[in-house]
């Protein structure tokens, strides 16, 4: 049973922008931190950004903080990842997931994952 669904991926030219969405049920989102991860061919799955529940505090991988912005809309049970200035190395499958930890960055800290959405950046 899929409890998180990513959307918004696609093909974009280098320098372009995309906004990814992660949608789920209220019970999936309420009180949980939601994080974004990505996995490119030949690379490990890496943390991109997360956002906490209580104050919707965003936090980022240092390498992505300058270009990516994570937000959440609890009324819509949706978390967004705005990606600007995309580069070829951003090409990956992007996943969203939930965690019971406030500012989790490691994959074992997340218990529910979406199926992923493909982002391809051409140069």
Short mmCIF file of N, CA and C in Angstrom, two decimals:
data_model
loop_
_atom_site.label_atom_id
_atom_site.label_comp_id
_atom_site.label_asym_id
_atom_site.label_seq_id
_atom_site.Cartn_x
_atom_site.Cartn_y
_atom_site.Cartn_z
N UNK A 1 0.84 -1.18 0.00
CA UNK A 1 0.00 0.00 0.00
C UNK A 1 0.88 1.24 0.00
N UNK A 2 0.74 2.05 -1.03
CA UNK A 2 1.52 3.27 -1.16
C UNK A 2 0.88 4.36 -0.31
N UNK A 3 1.65 4.92 0.62
CA UNK A 3 1.14 5.96 1.51
C UNK A 3 1.72 7.33 1.20
N UNK A 4 2.76 7.38 0.40
CA UNK A 4 3.34 8.63 -0.07
C UNK A 4 3.52 8.54 -1.58
N UNK A 5 3.14 9.61 -2.27
CA UNK A 5 3.22 9.63 -3.72
C UNK A 5 3.95 10.88 -4.17
N UNK A 6 5.04 10.70 -4.90
CA UNK A 6 5.80 11.82 -5.45
C UNK A 6 5.30 12.15 -6.85
N UNK A 7 5.40 13.41 -7.22
CA UNK A 7 5.06 13.85 -8.56
C UNK A 7 5.86 15.10 -8.89
N UNK A 8 5.86 15.47 -10.16
CA UNK A 8 6.51 16.70 -10.58
C UNK A 8 7.84 16.50 -11.28
N UNK A 9 8.32 15.28 -11.35
CA UNK A 9 9.57 15.03 -12.03
C UNK A 9 9.40 15.12 -13.54
N UNK A 10 10.52 15.09 -14.23
CA UNK A 10 10.49 15.18 -15.67
C UNK A 10 11.83 15.53 -16.24
N UNK A 11 11.83 15.91 -17.50
CA UNK A 11 13.04 16.29 -18.21
C UNK A 11 13.13 17.81 -18.26
N UNK A 12 14.29 18.34 -17.89
CA UNK A 12 14.49 19.78 -17.86
C UNK A 12 15.90 20.11 -18.31
N UNK A 13 16.06 21.25 -18.95
CA UNK A 13 17.37 21.71 -19.35
C UNK A 13 18.17 22.21 -18.16
N UNK A 14 19.47 22.11 -18.25
CA UNK A 14 20.34 22.63 -17.21
C UNK A 14 20.03 24.10 -16.96
N UNK A 15 19.97 24.48 -15.70
CA UNK A 15 19.62 25.83 -15.32
C UNK A 15 18.14 26.03 -15.07
N UNK A 16 17.34 25.06 -15.41
CA UNK A 16 15.91 25.15 -15.24
C UNK A 16 15.47 24.80 -13.83
N UNK A 17 14.15 24.78 -13.64
CA UNK A 17 13.57 24.54 -12.33
C UNK A 17 12.47 23.50 -12.40
N UNK A 18 12.27 22.83 -11.29
CA UNK A 18 11.16 21.91 -11.11
C UNK A 18 10.67 22.01 -9.68
N UNK A 19 9.40 21.73 -9.48
CA UNK A 19 8.85 21.62 -8.15
C UNK A 19 8.26 20.23 -7.97
N UNK A 20 8.83 19.49 -7.06
CA UNK A 20 8.33 18.16 -6.75
C UNK A 20 7.31 18.23 -5.62
N UNK A 21 6.35 17.33 -5.67
CA UNK A 21 5.34 17.25 -4.63
C UNK A 21 5.35 15.86 -4.01
N UNK A 22 5.09 15.81 -2.72
CA UNK A 22 4.96 14.56 -1.98
C UNK A 22 3.64 14.62 -1.25
N UNK A 23 2.70 13.78 -1.64
CA UNK A 23 1.36 13.81 -1.07
C UNK A 23 1.05 12.51 -0.34
N UNK A 24 0.27 12.63 0.72
CA UNK A 24 -0.13 11.46 1.48
C UNK A 24 -1.35 11.73 2.32
N UNK A 25 -1.73 10.76 3.12
CA UNK A 25 -2.87 10.90 4.00
C UNK A 25 -2.50 11.73 5.23
N UNK A 26 -3.52 12.22 5.93
CA UNK A 26 -3.28 12.99 7.14
C UNK A 26 -2.51 12.17 8.18
N UNK A 27 -2.88 10.91 8.32
CA UNK A 27 -2.21 10.09 9.32
C UNK A 27 -0.75 9.84 8.97
N UNK A 28 -0.43 9.88 7.69
CA UNK A 28 0.95 9.71 7.27
C UNK A 28 1.79 10.93 7.59
N UNK A 29 1.18 12.11 7.49
CA UNK A 29 1.92 13.36 7.65
C UNK A 29 1.92 13.92 9.07
N UNK A 30 0.82 13.74 9.78
CA UNK A 30 0.67 14.42 11.07
C UNK A 30 1.71 13.94 12.08
N UNK A 31 2.43 14.88 12.64
CA UNK A 31 3.48 14.73 13.66
C UNK A 31 4.81 14.22 13.10
N UNK A 32 4.88 13.93 11.82
CA UNK A 32 6.10 13.36 11.25
C UNK A 32 6.94 14.39 10.51
N UNK A 33 8.23 14.19 10.59
CA UNK A 33 9.15 14.85 9.69
C UNK A 33 9.06 14.19 8.31
N UNK A 34 9.08 15.00 7.26
CA UNK A 34 9.09 14.50 5.90
C UNK A 34 10.41 14.90 5.25
N UNK A 35 11.06 13.94 4.62
CA UNK A 35 12.33 14.20 3.98
C UNK A 35 12.33 13.82 2.52
N UNK A 36 13.23 14.45 1.78
CA UNK A 36 13.49 14.12 0.39
C UNK A 36 14.88 13.51 0.26
N UNK A 37 14.95 12.44 -0.51
CA UNK A 37 16.21 11.79 -0.83
C UNK A 37 16.31 11.63 -2.34
N UNK A 38 17.50 11.35 -2.81
CA UNK A 38 17.65 11.06 -4.23
C UNK A 38 18.70 9.98 -4.43
N UNK A 39 18.57 9.27 -5.53
CA UNK A 39 19.53 8.24 -5.86
C UNK A 39 19.81 8.27 -7.35
N UNK A 40 21.06 8.51 -7.69
CA UNK A 40 21.51 8.55 -9.07
C UNK A 40 22.20 7.25 -9.41
N UNK A 41 22.28 6.92 -10.69
CA UNK A 41 22.97 5.69 -11.09
C UNK A 41 24.40 5.65 -10.58
N UNK A 42 24.78 4.55 -9.96
CA UNK A 42 26.13 4.38 -9.46
C UNK A 42 26.42 5.10 -8.16
N UNK A 43 25.42 5.70 -7.55
CA UNK A 43 25.62 6.44 -6.31
C UNK A 43 24.68 5.94 -5.22
N UNK A 44 25.05 6.18 -3.98
CA UNK A 44 24.20 5.83 -2.86
C UNK A 44 23.03 6.79 -2.75
N UNK A 45 21.97 6.32 -2.13
CA UNK A 45 20.86 7.20 -1.84
C UNK A 45 21.33 8.28 -0.86
N UNK A 46 21.04 9.52 -1.17
CA UNK A 46 21.53 10.60 -0.34
C UNK A 46 20.40 11.52 0.11
N UNK A 47 20.59 12.06 1.28
CA UNK A 47 19.63 13.00 1.85
C UNK A 47 19.69 14.32 1.10
N UNK A 48 18.53 14.89 0.82
CA UNK A 48 18.43 16.16 0.13
C UNK A 48 17.95 17.26 1.07
N UNK A 49 16.79 17.06 1.67
CA UNK A 49 16.19 18.06 2.53
C UNK A 49 15.11 17.42 3.38
N UNK A 50 14.80 18.06 4.49
CA UNK A 50 13.72 17.61 5.35
C UNK A 50 12.98 18.79 5.94
N UNK A 51 11.79 18.53 6.46
CA UNK A 51 11.01 19.57 7.12
C UNK A 51 10.28 18.96 8.31
N UNK A 52 10.39 19.61 9.47
CA UNK A 52 9.79 19.07 10.69
C UNK A 52 8.30 19.35 10.75
N UNK A 53 7.64 18.74 11.73
CA UNK A 53 6.20 18.91 11.89
C UNK A 53 5.83 20.18 12.64
N UNK A 54 6.33 20.33 13.86
CA UNK A 54 5.84 21.36 14.77
C UNK A 54 5.91 22.77 14.23
N UNK A 55 7.09 23.20 13.82
CA UNK A 55 7.30 24.55 13.32
C UNK A 55 7.64 24.58 11.83
N UNK A 56 7.51 23.44 11.18
CA UNK A 56 7.84 23.31 9.76
C UNK A 56 9.23 23.86 9.47
N UNK A 57 10.20 23.43 10.28
CA UNK A 57 11.57 23.90 10.13
C UNK A 57 12.26 23.11 9.03
N UNK A 58 12.75 23.79 8.00
CA UNK A 58 13.47 23.08 6.95
C UNK A 58 14.93 22.86 7.29
N UNK A 59 15.48 21.81 6.78
CA UNK A 59 16.90 21.56 6.92
C UNK A 59 17.39 20.83 5.68
N UNK A 60 18.68 21.00 5.36
CA UNK A 60 19.17 20.60 4.06
C UNK A 60 20.53 19.92 4.13
N UNK A 61 20.81 19.15 3.11
CA UNK A 61 22.18 18.77 2.84
C UNK A 61 22.96 20.03 2.47
N UNK A 62 24.19 20.15 2.96
CA UNK A 62 24.98 21.34 2.70
C UNK A 62 25.17 21.59 1.21
N UNK A 63 25.23 20.54 0.43
CA UNK A 63 25.50 20.69 -0.99
C UNK A 63 24.29 21.15 -1.79
N UNK A 64 23.12 21.17 -1.20
CA UNK A 64 21.90 21.52 -1.91
C UNK A 64 21.16 22.72 -1.34
N UNK A 65 21.61 23.22 -0.24
CA UNK A 65 20.91 24.31 0.45
C UNK A 65 20.79 25.57 -0.41
N UNK A 66 21.75 25.79 -1.28
CA UNK A 66 21.77 27.02 -2.07
C UNK A 66 20.78 27.02 -3.22
N UNK A 67 20.28 25.86 -3.61
CA UNK A 67 19.41 25.77 -4.78
C UNK A 67 18.05 25.16 -4.51
N UNK A 68 17.92 24.40 -3.45
CA UNK A 68 16.66 23.69 -3.18
C UNK A 68 15.96 24.27 -1.96
N UNK A 69 14.62 24.25 -2.01
CA UNK A 69 13.82 24.74 -0.91
C UNK A 69 12.70 23.76 -0.62
N UNK A 70 12.59 23.34 0.63
CA UNK A 70 11.54 22.43 1.04
C UNK A 70 10.50 23.16 1.88
N UNK A 71 9.23 22.90 1.61
CA UNK A 71 8.13 23.48 2.37
C UNK A 71 7.06 22.41 2.57
N UNK A 72 6.17 22.65 3.52
CA UNK A 72 5.06 21.73 3.70
C UNK A 72 3.76 22.49 3.90
N UNK A 73 2.69 21.91 3.41
CA UNK A 73 1.35 22.44 3.57
C UNK A 73 0.55 21.36 4.27
N UNK A 74 0.43 21.48 5.58
CA UNK A 74 -0.23 20.44 6.36
C UNK A 74 -1.72 20.33 6.05
N UNK A 75 -2.34 21.43 5.64
CA UNK A 75 -3.76 21.39 5.28
C UNK A 75 -3.99 20.52 4.06
N UNK A 76 -2.99 20.44 3.19
CA UNK A 76 -3.08 19.63 1.98
C UNK A 76 -2.33 18.31 2.10
N UNK A 77 -1.71 18.09 3.24
CA UNK A 77 -0.91 16.88 3.45
C UNK A 77 0.10 16.70 2.32
N UNK A 78 0.81 17.78 2.04
CA UNK A 78 1.74 17.79 0.92
C UNK A 78 3.03 18.49 1.32
N UNK A 79 4.15 17.95 0.88
CA UNK A 79 5.45 18.57 1.03
C UNK A 79 6.03 18.83 -0.35
N UNK A 80 6.65 19.97 -0.52
CA UNK A 80 7.18 20.37 -1.81
C UNK A 80 8.70 20.49 -1.75
N UNK A 81 9.32 20.24 -2.88
CA UNK A 81 10.74 20.49 -3.05
C UNK A 81 10.92 21.34 -4.29
N UNK A 82 11.23 22.61 -4.09
CA UNK A 82 11.50 23.51 -5.20
C UNK A 82 12.97 23.42 -5.55
N UNK A 83 13.25 23.09 -6.80
CA UNK A 83 14.62 22.90 -7.26
C UNK A 83 14.91 23.92 -8.35
N UNK A 84 15.89 24.77 -8.09
CA UNK A 84 16.29 25.80 -9.03
C UNK A 84 17.73 25.60 -9.47
N UNK A 85 18.06 26.16 -10.61
CA UNK A 85 19.42 26.06 -11.12
C UNK A 85 19.88 24.62 -11.26
N UNK A 86 19.04 23.80 -11.84
CA UNK A 86 19.33 22.37 -11.93
C UNK A 86 20.56 22.10 -12.79
N UNK A 87 21.30 21.09 -12.36
CA UNK A 87 22.52 20.67 -13.04
C UNK A 87 22.39 19.22 -13.47
N UNK A 88 23.23 18.82 -14.39
CA UNK A 88 23.18 17.45 -14.87
C UNK A 88 23.36 16.45 -13.73
N UNK A 89 24.17 16.79 -12.75
CA UNK A 89 24.41 15.89 -11.64
C UNK A 89 23.23 15.77 -10.69
N UNK A 90 22.19 16.57 -10.89
CA UNK A 90 20.96 16.44 -10.12
C UNK A 90 20.07 15.33 -10.66
N UNK A 91 20.42 14.78 -11.80
CA UNK A 91 19.64 13.69 -12.38
C UNK A 91 19.61 12.51 -11.42
N UNK A 92 18.41 12.08 -11.06
CA UNK A 92 18.26 11.01 -10.09
C UNK A 92 16.78 10.69 -9.94
N UNK A 93 16.50 9.60 -9.25
CA UNK A 93 15.15 9.34 -8.77
C UNK A 93 15.02 9.99 -7.41
N UNK A 94 13.99 10.80 -7.24
CA UNK A 94 13.77 11.51 -5.99
C UNK A 94 12.65 10.85 -5.21
N UNK A 95 12.91 10.59 -3.94
CA UNK A 95 11.97 9.93 -3.06
C UNK A 95 11.61 10.83 -1.89
N UNK A 96 10.38 10.75 -1.44
CA UNK A 96 10.03 11.35 -0.16
C UNK A 96 9.74 10.24 0.83
N UNK A 97 9.92 10.56 2.11
CA UNK A 97 9.75 9.58 3.16
C UNK A 97 9.41 10.29 4.47
N UNK A 98 8.92 9.53 5.44
CA UNK A 98 8.58 10.11 6.74
C UNK A 98 9.45 9.52 7.83
N UNK A 99 9.65 10.31 8.88
CA UNK A 99 10.45 9.90 10.01
C UNK A 99 9.82 10.33 11.32
N UNK A 100 10.00 9.54 12.35
CA UNK A 100 9.56 9.90 13.69
C UNK A 100 10.58 10.78 14.40
N UNK A 101 11.75 10.92 13.83
CA UNK A 101 12.78 11.78 14.38
C UNK A 101 12.64 13.18 13.81
N UNK A 102 13.00 14.17 14.61
CA UNK A 102 12.74 15.56 14.25
C UNK A 102 13.52 16.02 13.02
N UNK A 103 14.80 15.76 13.00
CA UNK A 103 15.65 16.22 11.90
C UNK A 103 16.49 15.08 11.38
N UNK A 104 15.81 14.03 10.98
CA UNK A 104 16.49 12.84 10.49
C UNK A 104 17.15 13.09 9.14
N UNK A 105 18.33 12.50 8.97
CA UNK A 105 19.08 12.60 7.72
C UNK A 105 19.48 11.25 7.15
N UNK A 106 19.35 10.21 7.92
CA UNK A 106 19.78 8.88 7.50
C UNK A 106 18.60 8.04 7.09
N UNK A 107 18.76 7.25 6.05
CA UNK A 107 17.67 6.43 5.54
C UNK A 107 17.06 5.49 6.57
N UNK A 108 17.85 4.87 7.48
CA UNK A 108 17.22 3.98 8.46
C UNK A 108 16.27 4.67 9.41
N UNK A 109 16.30 5.99 9.49
CA UNK A 109 15.42 6.73 10.37
C UNK A 109 14.03 6.96 9.77
N UNK A 110 13.84 6.56 8.54
CA UNK A 110 12.57 6.75 7.84
C UNK A 110 11.86 5.42 7.66
N UNK A 111 10.56 5.40 7.93
CA UNK A 111 9.83 4.14 7.94
C UNK A 111 8.87 3.94 6.76
N UNK A 112 8.48 5.00 6.09
CA UNK A 112 7.60 4.90 4.93
C UNK A 112 8.18 5.70 3.79
N UNK A 113 8.22 5.10 2.62
CA UNK A 113 8.81 5.72 1.44
C UNK A 113 7.84 5.71 0.27
N UNK A 114 7.93 6.75 -0.56
CA UNK A 114 7.20 6.75 -1.81
C UNK A 114 7.94 5.94 -2.85
N UNK A 115 7.35 5.86 -4.03
CA UNK A 115 7.93 5.07 -5.11
C UNK A 115 8.97 5.84 -5.93
N UNK A 116 9.01 7.13 -5.78
CA UNK A 116 10.00 7.95 -6.45
C UNK A 116 9.50 8.59 -7.72
N UNK A 117 10.12 9.70 -8.09
CA UNK A 117 9.83 10.37 -9.34
C UNK A 117 11.16 10.73 -10.01
N UNK A 118 11.23 10.48 -11.31
CA UNK A 118 12.48 10.66 -12.04
C UNK A 118 12.68 12.12 -12.42
N UNK A 119 13.86 12.63 -12.13
CA UNK A 119 14.28 13.96 -12.57
C UNK A 119 15.48 13.78 -13.48
N UNK A 120 15.37 14.28 -14.69
CA UNK A 120 16.46 14.19 -15.65
C UNK A 120 16.82 15.59 -16.12
N UNK A 121 18.08 15.96 -15.95
CA UNK A 121 18.55 17.28 -16.35
C UNK A 121 19.53 17.11 -17.50
N UNK A 122 19.21 17.70 -18.62
CA UNK A 122 20.06 17.62 -19.80
C UNK A 122 20.98 18.83 -19.88
N UNK A 123 22.18 18.62 -20.40
CA UNK A 123 23.16 19.69 -20.51
C UNK A 123 23.63 19.87 -21.93
#
